[in-house]
mmCIF file with all atom_site columns, C-alpha atoms in Angstrom:
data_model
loop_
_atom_site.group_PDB
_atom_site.id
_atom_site.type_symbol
_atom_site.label_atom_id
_atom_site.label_alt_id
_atom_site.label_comp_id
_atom_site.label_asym_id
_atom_site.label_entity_id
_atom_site.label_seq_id
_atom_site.pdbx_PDB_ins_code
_atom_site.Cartn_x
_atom_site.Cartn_y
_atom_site.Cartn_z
_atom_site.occupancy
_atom_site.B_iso_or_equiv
_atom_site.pdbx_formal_charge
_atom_site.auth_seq_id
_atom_site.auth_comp_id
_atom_site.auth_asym_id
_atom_site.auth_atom_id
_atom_site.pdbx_PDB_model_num
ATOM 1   C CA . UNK A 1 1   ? -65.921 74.218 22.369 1.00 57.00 ? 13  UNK A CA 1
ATOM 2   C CA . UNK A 1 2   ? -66.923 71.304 21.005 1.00 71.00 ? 14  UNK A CA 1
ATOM 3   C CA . UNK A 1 3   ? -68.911 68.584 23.159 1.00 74.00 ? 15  UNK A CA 1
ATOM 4   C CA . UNK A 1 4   ? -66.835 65.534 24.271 1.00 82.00 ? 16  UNK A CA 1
ATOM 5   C CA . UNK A 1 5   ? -69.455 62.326 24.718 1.00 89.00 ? 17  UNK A CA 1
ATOM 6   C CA . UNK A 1 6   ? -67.747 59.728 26.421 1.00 96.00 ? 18  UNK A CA 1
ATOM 7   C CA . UNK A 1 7   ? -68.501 57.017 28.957 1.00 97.00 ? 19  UNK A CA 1
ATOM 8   C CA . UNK A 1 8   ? -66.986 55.351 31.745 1.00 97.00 ? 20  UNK A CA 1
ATOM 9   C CA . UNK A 1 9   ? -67.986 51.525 32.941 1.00 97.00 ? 21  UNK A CA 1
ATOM 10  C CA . UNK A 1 10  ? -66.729 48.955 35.118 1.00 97.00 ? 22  UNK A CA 1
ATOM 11  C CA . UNK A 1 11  ? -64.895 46.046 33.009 1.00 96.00 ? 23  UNK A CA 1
ATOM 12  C CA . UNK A 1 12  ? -67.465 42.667 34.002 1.00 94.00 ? 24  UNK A CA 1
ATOM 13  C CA . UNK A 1 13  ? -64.535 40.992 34.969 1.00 94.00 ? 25  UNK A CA 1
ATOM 14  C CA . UNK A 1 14  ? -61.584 42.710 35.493 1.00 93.00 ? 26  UNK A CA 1
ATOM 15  C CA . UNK A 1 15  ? -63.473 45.438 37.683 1.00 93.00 ? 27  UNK A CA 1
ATOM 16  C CA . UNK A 1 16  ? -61.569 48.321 36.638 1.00 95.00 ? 28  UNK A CA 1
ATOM 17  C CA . UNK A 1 17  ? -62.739 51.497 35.059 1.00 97.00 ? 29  UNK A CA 1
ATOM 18  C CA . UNK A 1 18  ? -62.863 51.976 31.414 1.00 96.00 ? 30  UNK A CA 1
ATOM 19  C CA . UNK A 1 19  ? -63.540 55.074 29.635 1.00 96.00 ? 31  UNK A CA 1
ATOM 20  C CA . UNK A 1 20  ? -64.584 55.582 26.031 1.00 96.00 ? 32  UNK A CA 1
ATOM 21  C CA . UNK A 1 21  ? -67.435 55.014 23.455 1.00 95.00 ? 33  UNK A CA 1
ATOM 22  C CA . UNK A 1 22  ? -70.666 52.655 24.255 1.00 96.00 ? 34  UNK A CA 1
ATOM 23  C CA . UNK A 1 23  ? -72.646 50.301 22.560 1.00 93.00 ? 35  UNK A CA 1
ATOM 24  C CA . UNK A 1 24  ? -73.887 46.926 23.253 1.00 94.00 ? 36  UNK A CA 1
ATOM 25  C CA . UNK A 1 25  ? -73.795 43.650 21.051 1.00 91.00 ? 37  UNK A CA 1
ATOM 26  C CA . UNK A 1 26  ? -75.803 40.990 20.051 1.00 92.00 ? 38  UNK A CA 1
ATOM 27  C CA . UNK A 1 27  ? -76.278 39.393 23.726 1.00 93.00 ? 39  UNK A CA 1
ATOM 28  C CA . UNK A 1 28  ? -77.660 43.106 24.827 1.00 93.00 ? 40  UNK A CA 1
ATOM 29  C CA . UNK A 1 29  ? -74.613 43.403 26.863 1.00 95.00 ? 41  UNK A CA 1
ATOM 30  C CA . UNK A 1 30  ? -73.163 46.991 27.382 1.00 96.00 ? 42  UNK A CA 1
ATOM 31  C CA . UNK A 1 31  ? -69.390 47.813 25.986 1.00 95.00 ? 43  UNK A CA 1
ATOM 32  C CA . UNK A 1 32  ? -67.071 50.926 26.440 1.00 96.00 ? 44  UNK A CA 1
ATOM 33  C CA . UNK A 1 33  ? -63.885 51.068 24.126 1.00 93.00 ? 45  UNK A CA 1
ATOM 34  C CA . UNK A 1 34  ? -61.506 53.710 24.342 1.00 92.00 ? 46  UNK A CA 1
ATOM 35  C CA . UNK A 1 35  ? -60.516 55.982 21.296 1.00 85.00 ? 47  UNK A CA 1
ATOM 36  C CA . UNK A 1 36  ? -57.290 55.050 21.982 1.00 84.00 ? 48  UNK A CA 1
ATOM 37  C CA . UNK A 1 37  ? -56.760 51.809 21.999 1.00 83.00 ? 49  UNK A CA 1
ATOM 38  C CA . UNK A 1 38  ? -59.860 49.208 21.681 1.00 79.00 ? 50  UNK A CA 1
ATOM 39  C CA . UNK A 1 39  ? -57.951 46.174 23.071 1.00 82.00 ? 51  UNK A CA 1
ATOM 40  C CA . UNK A 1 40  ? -58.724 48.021 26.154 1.00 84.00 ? 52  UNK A CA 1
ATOM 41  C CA . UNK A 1 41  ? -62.572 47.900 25.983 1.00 89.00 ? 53  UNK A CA 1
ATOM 42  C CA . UNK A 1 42  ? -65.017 45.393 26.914 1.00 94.00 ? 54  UNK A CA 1
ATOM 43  C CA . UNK A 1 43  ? -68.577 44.456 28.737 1.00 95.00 ? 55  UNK A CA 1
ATOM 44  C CA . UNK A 1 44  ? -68.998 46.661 31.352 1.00 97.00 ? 56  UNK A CA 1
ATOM 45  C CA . UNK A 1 45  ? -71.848 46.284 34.598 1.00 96.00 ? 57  UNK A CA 1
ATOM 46  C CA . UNK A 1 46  ? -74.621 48.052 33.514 1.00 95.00 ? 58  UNK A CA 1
ATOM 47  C CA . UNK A 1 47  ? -75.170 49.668 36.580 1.00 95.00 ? 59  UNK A CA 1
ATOM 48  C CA . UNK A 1 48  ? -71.616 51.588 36.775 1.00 97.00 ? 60  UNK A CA 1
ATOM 49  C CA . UNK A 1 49  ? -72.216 53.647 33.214 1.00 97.00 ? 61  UNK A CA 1
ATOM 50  C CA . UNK A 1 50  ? -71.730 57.077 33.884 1.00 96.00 ? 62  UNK A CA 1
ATOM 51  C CA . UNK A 1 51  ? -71.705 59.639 31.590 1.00 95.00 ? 63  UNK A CA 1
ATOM 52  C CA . UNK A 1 52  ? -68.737 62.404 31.246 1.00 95.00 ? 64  UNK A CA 1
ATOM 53  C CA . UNK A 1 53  ? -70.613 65.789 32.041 1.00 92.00 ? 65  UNK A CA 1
ATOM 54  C CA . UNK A 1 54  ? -68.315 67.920 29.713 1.00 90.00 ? 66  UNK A CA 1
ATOM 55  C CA . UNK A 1 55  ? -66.562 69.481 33.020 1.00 91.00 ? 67  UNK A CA 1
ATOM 56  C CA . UNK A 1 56  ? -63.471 69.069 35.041 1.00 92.00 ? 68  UNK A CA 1
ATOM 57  C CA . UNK A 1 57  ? -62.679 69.465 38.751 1.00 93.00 ? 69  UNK A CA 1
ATOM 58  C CA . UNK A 1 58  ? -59.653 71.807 40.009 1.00 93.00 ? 70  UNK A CA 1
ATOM 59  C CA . UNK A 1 59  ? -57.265 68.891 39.195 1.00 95.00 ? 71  UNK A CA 1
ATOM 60  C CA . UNK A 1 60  ? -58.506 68.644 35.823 1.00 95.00 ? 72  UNK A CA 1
ATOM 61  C CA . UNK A 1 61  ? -60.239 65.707 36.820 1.00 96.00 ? 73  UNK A CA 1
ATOM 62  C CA . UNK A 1 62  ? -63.352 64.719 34.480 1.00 96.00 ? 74  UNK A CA 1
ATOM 63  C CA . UNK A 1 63  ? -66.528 64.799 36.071 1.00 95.00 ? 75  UNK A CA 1
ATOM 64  C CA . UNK A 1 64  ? -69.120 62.257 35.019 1.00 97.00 ? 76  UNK A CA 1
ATOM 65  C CA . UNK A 1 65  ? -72.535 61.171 36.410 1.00 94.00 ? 77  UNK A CA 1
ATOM 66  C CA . UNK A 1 66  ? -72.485 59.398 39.591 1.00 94.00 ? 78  UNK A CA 1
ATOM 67  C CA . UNK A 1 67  ? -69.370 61.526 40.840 1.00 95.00 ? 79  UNK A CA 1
ATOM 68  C CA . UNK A 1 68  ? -69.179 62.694 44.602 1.00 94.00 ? 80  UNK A CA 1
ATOM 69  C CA . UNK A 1 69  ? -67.877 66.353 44.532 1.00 93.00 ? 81  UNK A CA 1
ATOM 70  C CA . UNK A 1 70  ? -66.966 69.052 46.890 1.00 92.00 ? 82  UNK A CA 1
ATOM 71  C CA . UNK A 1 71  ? -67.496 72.836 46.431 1.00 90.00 ? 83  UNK A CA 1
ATOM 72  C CA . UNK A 1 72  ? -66.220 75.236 48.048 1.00 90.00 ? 84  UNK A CA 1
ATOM 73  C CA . UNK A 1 73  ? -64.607 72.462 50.383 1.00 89.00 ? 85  UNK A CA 1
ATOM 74  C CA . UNK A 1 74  ? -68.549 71.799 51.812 1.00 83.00 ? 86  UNK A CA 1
ATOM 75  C CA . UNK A 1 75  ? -69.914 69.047 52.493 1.00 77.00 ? 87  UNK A CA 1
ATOM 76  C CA . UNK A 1 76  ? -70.645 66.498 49.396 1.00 85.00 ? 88  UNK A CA 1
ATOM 77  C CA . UNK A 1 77  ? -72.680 66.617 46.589 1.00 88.00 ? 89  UNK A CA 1
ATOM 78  C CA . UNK A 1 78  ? -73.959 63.732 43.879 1.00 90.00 ? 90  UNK A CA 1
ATOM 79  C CA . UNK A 1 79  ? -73.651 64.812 40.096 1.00 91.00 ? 91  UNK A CA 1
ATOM 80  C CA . UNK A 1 80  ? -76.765 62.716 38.165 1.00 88.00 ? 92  UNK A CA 1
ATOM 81  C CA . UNK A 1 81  ? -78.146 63.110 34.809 1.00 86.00 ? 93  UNK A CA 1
ATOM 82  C CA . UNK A 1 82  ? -82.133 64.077 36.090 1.00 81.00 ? 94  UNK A CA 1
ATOM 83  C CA . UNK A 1 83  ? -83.839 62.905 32.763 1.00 82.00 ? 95  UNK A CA 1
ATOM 84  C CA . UNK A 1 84  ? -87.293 65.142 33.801 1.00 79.00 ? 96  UNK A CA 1
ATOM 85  C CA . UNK A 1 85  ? -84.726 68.047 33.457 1.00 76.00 ? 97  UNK A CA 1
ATOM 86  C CA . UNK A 1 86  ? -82.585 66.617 30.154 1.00 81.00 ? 98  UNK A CA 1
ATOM 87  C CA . UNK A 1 87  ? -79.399 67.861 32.277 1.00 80.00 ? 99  UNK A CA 1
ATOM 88  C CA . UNK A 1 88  ? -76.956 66.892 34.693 1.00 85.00 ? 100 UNK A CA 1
ATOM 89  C CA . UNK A 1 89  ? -78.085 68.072 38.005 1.00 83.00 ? 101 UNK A CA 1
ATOM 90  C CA . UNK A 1 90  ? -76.218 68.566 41.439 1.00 85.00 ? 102 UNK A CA 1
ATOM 91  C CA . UNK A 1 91  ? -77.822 67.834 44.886 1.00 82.00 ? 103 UNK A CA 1
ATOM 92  C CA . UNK A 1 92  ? -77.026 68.295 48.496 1.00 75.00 ? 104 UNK A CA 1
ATOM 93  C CA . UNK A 1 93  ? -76.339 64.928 50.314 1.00 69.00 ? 105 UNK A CA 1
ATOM 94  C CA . UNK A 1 94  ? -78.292 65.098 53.895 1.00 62.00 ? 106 UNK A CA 1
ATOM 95  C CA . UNK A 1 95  ? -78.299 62.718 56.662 1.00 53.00 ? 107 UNK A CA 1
ATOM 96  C CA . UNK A 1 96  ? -81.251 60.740 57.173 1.00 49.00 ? 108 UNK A CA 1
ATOM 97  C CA . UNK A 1 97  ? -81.261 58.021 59.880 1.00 50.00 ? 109 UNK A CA 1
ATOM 98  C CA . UNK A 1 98  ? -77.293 56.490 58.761 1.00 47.00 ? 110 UNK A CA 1
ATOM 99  C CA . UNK A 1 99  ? -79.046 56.634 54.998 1.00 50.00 ? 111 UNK A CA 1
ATOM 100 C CA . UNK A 1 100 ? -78.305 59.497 52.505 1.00 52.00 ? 112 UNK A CA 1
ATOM 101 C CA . UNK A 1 101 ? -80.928 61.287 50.958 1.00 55.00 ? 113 UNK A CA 1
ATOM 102 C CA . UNK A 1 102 ? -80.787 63.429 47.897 1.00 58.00 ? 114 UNK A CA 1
ATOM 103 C CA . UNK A 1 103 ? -82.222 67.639 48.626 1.00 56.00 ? 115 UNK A CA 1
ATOM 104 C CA . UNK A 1 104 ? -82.407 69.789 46.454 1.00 57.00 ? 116 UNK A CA 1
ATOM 105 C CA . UNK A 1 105 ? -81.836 68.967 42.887 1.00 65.00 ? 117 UNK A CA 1
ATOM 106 C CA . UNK A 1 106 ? -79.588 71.899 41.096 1.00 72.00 ? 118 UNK A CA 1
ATOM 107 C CA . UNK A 1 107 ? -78.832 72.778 37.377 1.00 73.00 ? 119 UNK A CA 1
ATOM 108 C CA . UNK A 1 108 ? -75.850 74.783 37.628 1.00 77.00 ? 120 UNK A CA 1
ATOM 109 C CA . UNK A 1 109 ? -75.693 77.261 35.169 1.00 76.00 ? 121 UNK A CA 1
ATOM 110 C CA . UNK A 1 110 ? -72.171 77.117 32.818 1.00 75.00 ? 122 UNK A CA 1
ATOM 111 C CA . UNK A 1 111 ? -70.865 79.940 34.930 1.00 79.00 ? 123 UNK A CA 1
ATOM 112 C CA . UNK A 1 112 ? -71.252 78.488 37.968 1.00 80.00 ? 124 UNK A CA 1
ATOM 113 C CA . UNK A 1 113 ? -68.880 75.604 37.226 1.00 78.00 ? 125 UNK A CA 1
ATOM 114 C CA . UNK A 1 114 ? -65.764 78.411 36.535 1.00 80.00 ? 126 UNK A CA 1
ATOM 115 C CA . UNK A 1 115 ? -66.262 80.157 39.884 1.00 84.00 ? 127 UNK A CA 1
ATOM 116 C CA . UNK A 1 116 ? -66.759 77.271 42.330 1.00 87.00 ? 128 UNK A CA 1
ATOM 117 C CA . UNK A 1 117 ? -63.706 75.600 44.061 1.00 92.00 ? 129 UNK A CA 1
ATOM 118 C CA . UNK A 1 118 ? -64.930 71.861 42.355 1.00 93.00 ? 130 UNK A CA 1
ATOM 119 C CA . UNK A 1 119 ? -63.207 68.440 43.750 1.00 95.00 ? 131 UNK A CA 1
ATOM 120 C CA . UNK A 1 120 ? -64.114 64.735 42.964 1.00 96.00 ? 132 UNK A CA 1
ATOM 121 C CA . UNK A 1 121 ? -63.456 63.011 46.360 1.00 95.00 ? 133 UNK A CA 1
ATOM 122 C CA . UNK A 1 122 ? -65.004 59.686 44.520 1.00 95.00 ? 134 UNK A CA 1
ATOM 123 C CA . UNK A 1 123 ? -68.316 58.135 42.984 1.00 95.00 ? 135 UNK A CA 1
ATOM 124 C CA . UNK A 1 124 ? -71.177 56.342 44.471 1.00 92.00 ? 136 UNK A CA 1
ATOM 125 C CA . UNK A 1 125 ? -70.020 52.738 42.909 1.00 94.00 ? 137 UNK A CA 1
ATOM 126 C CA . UNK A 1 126 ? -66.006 52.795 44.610 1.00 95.00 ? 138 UNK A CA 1
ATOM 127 C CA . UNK A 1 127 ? -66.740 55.049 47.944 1.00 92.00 ? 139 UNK A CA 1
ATOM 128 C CA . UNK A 1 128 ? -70.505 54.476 49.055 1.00 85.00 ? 140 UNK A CA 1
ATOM 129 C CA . UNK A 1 129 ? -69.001 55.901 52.420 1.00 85.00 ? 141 UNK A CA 1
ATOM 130 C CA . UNK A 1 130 ? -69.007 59.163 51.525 1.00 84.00 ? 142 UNK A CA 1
ATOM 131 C CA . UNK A 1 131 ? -72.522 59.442 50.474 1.00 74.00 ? 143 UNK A CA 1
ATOM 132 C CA . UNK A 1 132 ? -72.674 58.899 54.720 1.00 65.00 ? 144 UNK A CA 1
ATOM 133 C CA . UNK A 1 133 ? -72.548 62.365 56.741 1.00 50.00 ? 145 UNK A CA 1
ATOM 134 C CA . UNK A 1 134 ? -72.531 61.264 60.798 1.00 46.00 ? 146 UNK A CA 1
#
């Protein structure tokens, strides 16, 4: 299988997600446009890039850094690219005083993603609730 690199950003000004190739012009501003149809690009907050990990959930939904995921139906999990590991990393989301705090950093091996029950219930930029466990 070949490897899909694609991004996703939120549009400046329109706030919506878009999902495609990056790059950044001559102001050092940060653009996504999609394969598909470039009309439907533009400058995206640099803050919301996230990069598609290559994997789908079990509603074929793509994964991408940033994502909050369930396995198994526990309790959730961040997906973030961990540079000091060149890979994209999973870790446990524990309760710290009302603020979340990242344990246990995980690179799943390629099996791993096949045999666990993976869901996308949202990503830290639209649901920062979830990140909460009370």
């Amino acid at each position: 299988m070949e490897p899909i690199i694609k991004f996703r950003g939120k549009h400046l000004h329109r706030h919506e997600w878009i999902y495609g190739g990056i790059g950044k012009d001559w102001n050092n501003n940060v653009f996504i446009l999609p394969n598909e149809n470039w009309s439907k690009g533009g400058i995206v907050e640099k803050d919301t890039i996230g990069q598609f990990i290559g994997r789908k959930d079990k509603n074929k939904t793509e994964i991408y850094d940033g994502d909050i995921i369930t396995v198994n139906g526990e309790f959730p999990k961040l997906v973030k690219f961990i540079p000091e590991r060149a890979a994209f990393c999973i870790a446990n989301i524990c309760d710290l005083n009302n603020q979340y705090q990242l344990d246990i950093w995980m690179q799943p091996p390629i099996s791993w993603w096949e045999k666990m029950d993976i869901d996308v219930i949202g990503n830290i930029h639209d649901n920062p609730e979830l990140l909460n466990i009370n």
